[in-house]
């Protein structure tokens, strides 16, 4: 489609200037044409009948979020409680972001120290929940779920005494976004800092503290039984988890773009159900000559004596005049499935979840299309894990654990390098993926440790278990296909005496420098 030629007219003021200074008027006119061309380059910025009623805002992210956050949270939680599609979307995101847990492994140069630190962490993580309900991986799931439903979550560090007899004297508590007292706003005297929406900053913009309510503001306990006072908690004790889509300080519930679509589909389903029930109740209408039979539906009376008409299954209504009966014919519902499918695709896009995972509808899916769809979803999940969940939640908890363990004299340093292993994605084609992993390891593209960690396992634990089972097999004089020392890749038995029984390594019985397979007259240095 070709655009219309640009028309810029010479204004009265320009003509007046041209009378005295044509050169200056020409420059002004050229500048006006250039400005019009720049404006015209973006159709979305054009003004006219096509964009009338399109109201926009130039506010900052925090200014947009602050007045809307509470309403968005309440509406999203209501949908998650009552709408199966919203509940399913939250479940899919939590299962993929956290699953069984993002697991840490100490990564120092001392292997023995790594094993001791990992063992201490495994012992402590069972008691790290300050509420006493779950473990470290359950805290991850709760914090991420609270973030998805409410836009953000706060994990509070709770130091403990040695007398509490925890493996490491520290615990953590997850709080919902409602605990932040966003009524706290103001500047510090002398410009040394400020408080904005319950978050305190110093003079250079670093977060120094959070103002959090002791109890949930929406708790149903009596006023005298809960505290509505907010406390100042240092930022180093608060791990704030939310998705940053702009340069913002707080988050919004995930799936916010799909809120209206979820509500509309709920309303439509309720209205359609009422219509079908009404049509099913009305069997027919009898047109009779008796004027006493004039009620359209059976009636009951309320406390004031007013008649209330009802519909009930098997209803036959009577009308005045005539002597005939006409049976009701319910209307067709053509196009309902297509409209419902389109709405669910819109909702899936708003949640950033594949339609098939959101609905469980796999009728139109084949092997190739499922892999393509899952690849993009997994890229998003991996980016969120490594750019949000791990640096904003998992790593701070690990650092606090190491600091408390060092203070308690149980590890050699207050800061320990760590390697994180998110849960593995289930393979769509396990045989093909396993073959690819094997080829990459043999080609040197990845290490065996990386291939094992990609599947969600601890490489050190796998190696230790392999060594234990291999020793047990040798002791029992058993040979299995799973033992590559005894059975080749093709399933052929390897020569048992080709391996050293003590080390399990192949024996080197030949001397590379002495090739005995050659005749004497073809030994090195002679010619046939």
Short mmCIF file of C-alpha atoms in Angstrom, two decimals, residues 64-424:
data_model
loop_
_atom_site.label_atom_id
_atom_site.label_comp_id
_atom_site.label_asym_id
_atom_site.label_seq_id
_atom_site.Cartn_x
_atom_site.Cartn_y
_atom_site.Cartn_z
CA UNK A 64 2.28 2.70 37.12
CA UNK A 65 2.70 -0.30 39.43
CA UNK A 66 2.12 1.31 42.82
CA UNK A 67 -1.60 2.20 42.50
CA UNK A 68 -2.45 -0.94 40.51
CA UNK A 69 -0.42 -3.61 42.34
CA UNK A 70 -2.92 -4.36 45.12
CA UNK A 71 -5.89 -4.66 42.72
CA UNK A 72 -3.91 -6.84 40.31
CA UNK A 73 -2.84 -9.13 43.15
CA UNK A 74 -6.38 -9.55 44.47
CA UNK A 75 -7.84 -10.24 41.04
CA UNK A 76 -5.09 -12.67 40.06
CA UNK A 77 -5.42 -14.62 43.31
CA UNK A 78 -9.19 -14.80 42.82
CA UNK A 79 -8.68 -16.23 39.34
CA UNK A 80 -6.09 -18.75 40.53
CA UNK A 81 -8.50 -19.90 43.26
CA UNK A 82 -11.54 -20.22 41.01
CA UNK A 83 -10.41 -20.41 37.38
CA UNK A 84 -8.88 -23.75 36.34
CA UNK A 85 -6.97 -22.19 33.43
CA UNK A 86 -5.22 -19.65 35.67
CA UNK A 87 -4.47 -22.34 38.26
CA UNK A 88 -3.00 -24.53 35.54
CA UNK A 89 -0.81 -21.70 34.20
CA UNK A 90 0.70 -21.04 37.64
CA UNK A 91 1.32 -24.75 38.16
CA UNK A 92 3.09 -25.13 34.79
CA UNK A 93 5.38 -22.15 35.45
CA UNK A 94 6.31 -23.25 38.97
CA UNK A 95 6.93 -26.85 37.87
CA UNK A 96 9.28 -25.72 35.12
CA UNK A 97 11.07 -22.90 36.98
CA UNK A 98 11.67 -24.86 40.18
CA UNK A 99 10.34 -28.39 39.84
CA UNK A 100 12.01 -30.59 42.43
CA UNK A 101 14.45 -27.80 43.25
CA UNK A 102 17.48 -25.90 41.94
CA UNK A 103 20.34 -27.71 43.68
CA UNK A 104 23.70 -26.25 44.74
CA UNK A 105 27.10 -27.93 44.79
CA UNK A 106 30.19 -26.46 46.40
CA UNK A 107 32.90 -25.86 43.81
CA UNK A 108 36.23 -25.21 45.54
CA UNK A 109 39.56 -26.70 44.54
CA UNK A 110 39.48 -29.04 47.54
CA UNK A 111 37.28 -32.06 46.70
CA UNK A 112 37.15 -33.25 50.30
CA UNK A 113 36.02 -29.79 51.46
CA UNK A 114 33.34 -29.76 48.76
CA UNK A 115 31.92 -33.04 49.99
CA UNK A 116 31.84 -31.83 53.60
CA UNK A 117 30.14 -28.54 52.65
CA UNK A 118 27.57 -30.31 50.48
CA UNK A 119 26.86 -32.78 53.28
CA UNK A 120 26.41 -29.92 55.75
CA UNK A 121 24.06 -28.12 53.38
CA UNK A 122 21.95 -31.24 52.84
CA UNK A 123 21.67 -31.68 56.58
CA UNK A 124 20.74 -28.01 57.15
CA UNK A 125 18.34 -27.51 54.23
CA UNK A 126 15.77 -29.80 55.85
CA UNK A 127 15.37 -27.26 58.69
CA UNK A 128 15.85 -23.97 56.82
CA UNK A 129 12.14 -23.06 56.71
CA UNK A 130 11.38 -20.70 59.60
CA UNK A 131 7.72 -21.75 59.48
CA UNK A 132 8.74 -25.40 59.81
CA UNK A 133 6.68 -26.69 56.89
CA UNK A 134 9.17 -27.56 54.16
CA UNK A 135 12.84 -27.59 53.15
CA UNK A 136 15.08 -25.40 50.96
CA UNK A 137 13.52 -26.65 47.75
CA UNK A 138 10.02 -26.15 49.11
CA UNK A 139 10.98 -22.56 49.97
CA UNK A 140 12.04 -22.06 46.36
CA UNK A 141 8.68 -23.29 45.13
CA UNK A 142 6.73 -21.13 47.59
CA UNK A 143 8.74 -17.98 46.80
CA UNK A 144 8.35 -18.46 43.04
CA UNK A 145 4.63 -19.25 43.32
CA UNK A 146 4.08 -16.13 45.46
CA UNK A 147 5.96 -14.08 42.88
CA UNK A 148 3.89 -15.42 39.97
CA UNK A 149 0.55 -14.85 41.73
CA UNK A 150 1.39 -11.60 43.53
CA UNK A 151 4.13 -10.14 41.36
CA UNK A 152 6.85 -10.41 44.00
CA UNK A 153 7.87 -12.19 47.19
CA UNK A 154 10.20 -11.44 50.09
CA UNK A 155 12.42 -14.07 51.70
CA UNK A 156 13.59 -12.90 55.13
CA UNK A 157 16.80 -14.11 56.78
CA UNK A 158 16.14 -15.17 60.38
CA UNK A 159 19.37 -15.68 62.41
CA UNK A 160 19.15 -18.28 65.18
CA UNK A 161 21.06 -18.95 68.39
CA UNK A 162 23.40 -21.88 68.82
CA UNK A 163 21.16 -23.12 71.58
CA UNK A 164 18.44 -23.71 68.97
CA UNK A 165 20.58 -26.65 67.81
CA UNK A 166 20.18 -26.24 64.08
CA UNK A 167 22.96 -27.66 61.87
CA UNK A 168 23.62 -24.04 60.83
CA UNK A 169 22.11 -21.22 62.94
CA UNK A 170 20.02 -19.49 60.27
CA UNK A 171 16.53 -19.92 58.79
CA UNK A 172 14.42 -18.17 56.14
CA UNK A 173 10.80 -17.09 55.91
CA UNK A 174 8.81 -16.30 52.76
CA UNK A 175 6.42 -13.31 52.89
CA UNK A 176 3.89 -12.20 50.30
CA UNK A 177 3.97 -8.84 48.56
CA UNK A 178 1.21 -7.49 50.82
CA UNK A 179 3.68 -7.24 53.72
CA UNK A 180 5.47 -4.27 52.11
CA UNK A 181 4.23 -0.98 53.59
CA UNK A 182 4.08 1.13 50.44
CA UNK A 183 2.64 4.07 52.37
CA UNK A 184 6.20 4.79 53.50
CA UNK A 185 7.43 7.63 51.29
CA UNK A 186 9.69 10.58 51.90
CA UNK A 187 13.11 12.18 51.64
CA UNK A 188 15.88 12.01 54.23
CA UNK A 189 17.06 15.33 55.65
CA UNK A 190 20.00 16.69 53.68
CA UNK A 191 19.29 14.52 50.62
CA UNK A 192 21.12 11.48 52.04
CA UNK A 193 18.42 9.06 50.85
CA UNK A 194 14.73 8.44 50.43
CA UNK A 195 11.92 5.93 50.99
CA UNK A 196 9.75 5.08 47.99
CA UNK A 197 6.77 2.73 48.22
CA UNK A 198 8.17 1.04 51.33
CA UNK A 199 11.73 0.55 50.01
CA UNK A 200 14.54 2.64 51.44
CA UNK A 201 17.45 3.87 49.30
CA UNK A 202 20.70 5.65 50.14
CA UNK A 203 22.14 8.70 48.39
CA UNK A 204 23.43 6.73 45.38
CA UNK A 205 20.30 4.63 44.85
CA UNK A 206 21.27 1.41 46.66
CA UNK A 207 18.59 -0.41 48.63
CA UNK A 208 19.30 -0.15 52.32
CA UNK A 209 16.08 -1.38 53.98
CA UNK A 210 12.50 -2.58 53.54
CA UNK A 211 9.50 -1.51 55.63
CA UNK A 212 7.49 -4.69 56.21
CA UNK A 213 4.37 -5.36 58.25
CA UNK A 214 4.84 -7.89 61.01
CA UNK A 215 1.52 -9.55 60.14
CA UNK A 216 -0.33 -9.84 56.86
CA UNK A 217 -2.58 -6.75 56.50
CA UNK A 218 -5.42 -8.95 55.24
CA UNK A 219 -5.35 -11.38 58.15
CA UNK A 220 -8.77 -12.10 59.64
CA UNK A 221 -7.54 -12.05 63.23
CA UNK A 222 -9.03 -9.31 65.41
CA UNK A 223 -7.30 -5.93 65.27
CA UNK A 224 -5.95 -6.49 68.76
CA UNK A 225 -4.48 -9.83 67.68
CA UNK A 226 -2.33 -8.57 64.80
CA UNK A 227 0.15 -5.78 64.30
CA UNK A 228 -0.42 -3.13 61.65
CA UNK A 229 2.95 -1.56 62.33
CA UNK A 230 5.74 -1.90 59.77
CA UNK A 231 9.33 -2.56 60.83
CA UNK A 232 12.52 -1.46 59.14
CA UNK A 233 14.51 -4.52 58.03
CA UNK A 234 17.96 -4.12 56.51
CA UNK A 235 18.16 -4.94 52.82
CA UNK A 236 20.90 -7.53 53.35
CA UNK A 237 18.35 -9.63 55.24
CA UNK A 238 15.62 -9.34 52.59
CA UNK A 239 15.77 -11.24 49.28
CA UNK A 240 13.32 -9.53 46.93
CA UNK A 241 12.21 -11.81 44.07
CA UNK A 242 10.41 -10.25 41.10
CA UNK A 243 10.74 -9.99 37.33
CA UNK A 244 12.21 -6.76 36.03
CA UNK A 245 10.62 -5.83 32.73
CA UNK A 246 11.55 -2.16 33.07
CA UNK A 247 13.81 -0.21 35.42
CA UNK A 248 11.38 -0.85 38.25
CA UNK A 249 11.51 -1.51 41.98
CA UNK A 250 8.53 -3.84 42.27
CA UNK A 251 6.82 -6.51 40.18
CA UNK A 252 3.34 -7.25 38.88
CA UNK A 253 1.53 -10.61 38.78
CA UNK A 254 2.38 -12.80 35.85
CA UNK A 255 -0.45 -13.28 33.38
CA UNK A 256 -1.63 -9.70 33.90
CA UNK A 257 -2.13 -9.23 30.11
CA UNK A 258 -4.56 -12.17 30.22
CA UNK A 259 -6.63 -10.99 33.19
CA UNK A 260 -9.51 -9.57 31.15
CA UNK A 261 -9.53 -12.55 28.78
CA UNK A 262 -9.74 -14.95 31.75
CA UNK A 263 -12.60 -12.96 33.25
CA UNK A 264 -14.43 -12.70 29.92
CA UNK A 265 -14.23 -16.42 29.27
CA UNK A 266 -15.57 -17.09 32.78
CA UNK A 267 -18.52 -14.75 32.19
CA UNK A 268 -19.20 -16.23 28.76
CA UNK A 269 -19.17 -19.80 30.07
CA UNK A 270 -21.57 -18.87 32.88
CA UNK A 271 -23.93 -17.07 30.48
CA UNK A 272 -23.82 -19.93 27.97
CA UNK A 273 -24.54 -22.45 30.72
CA UNK A 274 -27.57 -20.47 31.95
CA UNK A 275 -28.87 -20.19 28.39
CA UNK A 276 -28.58 -23.91 27.77
CA UNK A 277 -30.21 -24.75 31.10
CA UNK A 278 -33.10 -22.39 30.33
CA UNK A 279 -33.59 -23.91 26.90
CA UNK A 280 -33.52 -27.41 28.36
CA UNK A 281 -36.15 -26.53 30.96
CA UNK A 282 -38.67 -25.17 28.46
CA UNK A 283 -40.27 -28.18 26.77
CA UNK A 284 -43.16 -26.38 25.08
CA UNK A 285 -45.92 -23.79 25.26
CA UNK A 286 -49.66 -24.64 25.32
CA UNK A 287 -51.98 -22.08 23.79
CA UNK A 288 -55.37 -22.65 25.44
CA UNK A 289 -58.79 -20.92 25.49
CA UNK A 290 -59.04 -20.94 29.27
CA UNK A 291 -57.94 -17.50 30.45
CA UNK A 292 -57.17 -18.90 33.92
CA UNK A 293 -54.19 -20.75 32.47
CA UNK A 294 -52.08 -17.70 31.71
CA UNK A 295 -48.90 -18.16 33.72
CA UNK A 296 -45.75 -18.33 31.68
CA UNK A 297 -43.95 -20.37 34.34
CA UNK A 298 -44.69 -21.95 37.72
CA UNK A 299 -44.66 -19.30 40.41
CA UNK A 300 -43.82 -19.07 44.07
CA UNK A 301 -44.39 -16.20 46.44
CA UNK A 302 -41.79 -14.41 48.54
CA UNK A 303 -42.29 -13.13 52.11
CA UNK A 304 -44.14 -10.05 50.83
CA UNK A 305 -46.57 -12.02 48.71
CA UNK A 306 -44.92 -11.12 45.40
CA UNK A 307 -44.92 -13.78 42.74
CA UNK A 308 -41.55 -15.03 41.53
CA UNK A 309 -41.49 -16.95 38.27
CA UNK A 310 -39.15 -19.90 37.93
CA UNK A 311 -37.83 -22.25 35.30
CA UNK A 312 -37.47 -25.92 36.09
CA UNK A 313 -36.78 -29.09 34.03
CA UNK A 314 -39.74 -30.37 32.06
CA UNK A 315 -41.59 -27.03 32.15
CA UNK A 316 -44.67 -26.60 29.93
CA UNK A 317 -45.91 -22.99 29.92
CA UNK A 318 -49.45 -21.86 29.15
CA UNK A 319 -50.39 -18.82 27.07
CA UNK A 320 -53.66 -16.99 26.48
CA UNK A 321 -55.64 -17.67 23.29
CA UNK A 322 -55.56 -20.48 20.76
CA UNK A 323 -55.72 -24.25 21.14
CA UNK A 324 -52.34 -25.51 20.10
CA UNK A 325 -48.98 -26.57 21.55
CA UNK A 326 -45.52 -25.67 20.24
CA UNK A 327 -42.39 -27.38 21.41
CA UNK A 328 -39.23 -25.47 22.14
CA UNK A 329 -36.26 -25.87 19.78
CA UNK A 330 -32.94 -24.98 21.45
CA UNK A 331 -30.61 -22.79 19.42
CA UNK A 332 -27.47 -24.19 17.85
CA UNK A 333 -24.02 -23.60 19.33
CA UNK A 334 -21.95 -23.54 16.16
CA UNK A 335 -18.52 -21.93 16.49
CA UNK A 336 -18.29 -22.31 20.25
CA UNK A 337 -15.24 -24.55 20.12
CA UNK A 338 -13.39 -22.26 17.71
CA UNK A 339 -14.09 -19.16 19.79
CA UNK A 340 -13.08 -20.92 22.98
CA UNK A 341 -9.85 -22.13 21.38
CA UNK A 342 -8.96 -18.62 20.20
CA UNK A 343 -9.52 -17.22 23.67
CA UNK A 344 -7.35 -19.92 25.23
CA UNK A 345 -4.57 -19.13 22.76
CA UNK A 346 -4.77 -15.48 23.84
CA UNK A 347 -4.62 -16.49 27.50
CA UNK A 348 -1.66 -18.80 26.84
CA UNK A 349 0.20 -15.94 25.17
CA UNK A 350 -0.51 -13.67 28.13
CA UNK A 351 0.93 -16.27 30.52
CA UNK A 352 3.85 -17.10 28.19
CA UNK A 353 2.91 -20.78 28.41
CA UNK A 354 2.44 -23.03 25.35
CA UNK A 355 -1.21 -23.62 24.55
CA UNK A 356 -0.75 -27.40 24.74
CA UNK A 357 0.74 -27.22 28.24
CA UNK A 358 -1.95 -24.79 29.41
CA UNK A 359 -4.92 -26.79 28.18
CA UNK A 360 -3.63 -30.35 27.74
CA UNK A 361 -5.10 -30.27 24.22
CA UNK A 362 -2.71 -32.32 22.06
CA UNK A 363 -5.03 -33.05 19.12
CA UNK A 364 -3.22 -30.76 16.67
CA UNK A 365 0.31 -31.56 17.88
CA UNK A 366 2.88 -33.74 16.16
CA UNK A 367 6.42 -34.65 17.18
CA UNK A 368 8.16 -31.81 15.31
CA UNK A 369 5.77 -29.04 16.31
CA UNK A 370 5.89 -30.09 19.97
CA UNK A 371 9.69 -29.93 20.01
CA UNK A 372 9.75 -26.50 18.36
CA UNK A 373 7.20 -25.12 20.82
CA UNK A 374 8.94 -26.59 23.84
CA UNK A 375 12.36 -25.30 22.75
CA UNK A 376 11.25 -21.67 22.89
CA UNK A 377 9.47 -22.22 26.21
CA UNK A 378 12.57 -23.86 27.66
CA UNK A 379 14.75 -20.95 26.51
CA UNK A 380 12.48 -18.62 28.44
CA UNK A 381 12.53 -20.86 31.51
CA UNK A 382 16.34 -21.12 31.46
CA UNK A 383 16.76 -17.36 31.11
CA UNK A 384 14.39 -16.77 34.05
CA UNK A 385 16.21 -19.35 36.16
CA UNK A 386 19.68 -17.92 35.55
CA UNK A 387 18.74 -14.24 35.40
CA UNK A 388 16.12 -14.08 38.15
CA UNK A 389 15.54 -17.08 40.44
CA UNK A 390 19.18 -18.05 41.00
CA UNK A 391 20.75 -14.56 41.46
CA UNK A 392 17.80 -13.06 43.37
CA UNK A 393 16.85 -15.99 45.62
CA UNK A 394 19.11 -19.07 45.53
CA UNK A 395 22.51 -17.35 45.58
CA UNK A 396 21.67 -14.97 48.48
CA UNK A 397 20.42 -17.93 50.55
CA UNK A 398 23.63 -19.86 49.80
CA UNK A 399 25.75 -16.85 50.77
CA UNK A 400 23.83 -16.47 54.04
CA UNK A 401 24.24 -20.19 54.75
CA UNK A 402 28.00 -20.00 54.16
CA UNK A 403 28.36 -16.91 56.35
CA UNK A 404 26.43 -18.52 59.22
CA UNK A 405 28.30 -21.83 58.87
CA UNK A 406 31.66 -20.03 58.88
CA UNK A 407 30.69 -18.00 61.94
CA UNK A 408 29.69 -21.27 63.62
CA UNK A 409 33.10 -22.75 62.75
CA UNK A 410 31.83 -25.47 60.41
CA UNK A 411 33.35 -24.42 57.08
CA UNK A 412 36.78 -22.91 56.31
CA UNK A 413 35.67 -19.68 54.59
CA UNK A 414 32.69 -17.28 54.72
CA UNK A 415 32.25 -17.39 50.94
CA UNK A 416 32.21 -20.65 49.00
CA UNK A 417 31.95 -20.88 45.19
CA UNK A 418 28.86 -22.76 44.13
CA UNK A 419 27.50 -24.45 41.03
CA UNK A 420 23.73 -24.57 40.50
CA UNK A 421 21.85 -27.40 38.81
CA UNK A 422 18.27 -26.60 37.77
CA UNK A 423 15.93 -29.58 37.30
CA UNK A 424 16.31 -31.25 33.94
#
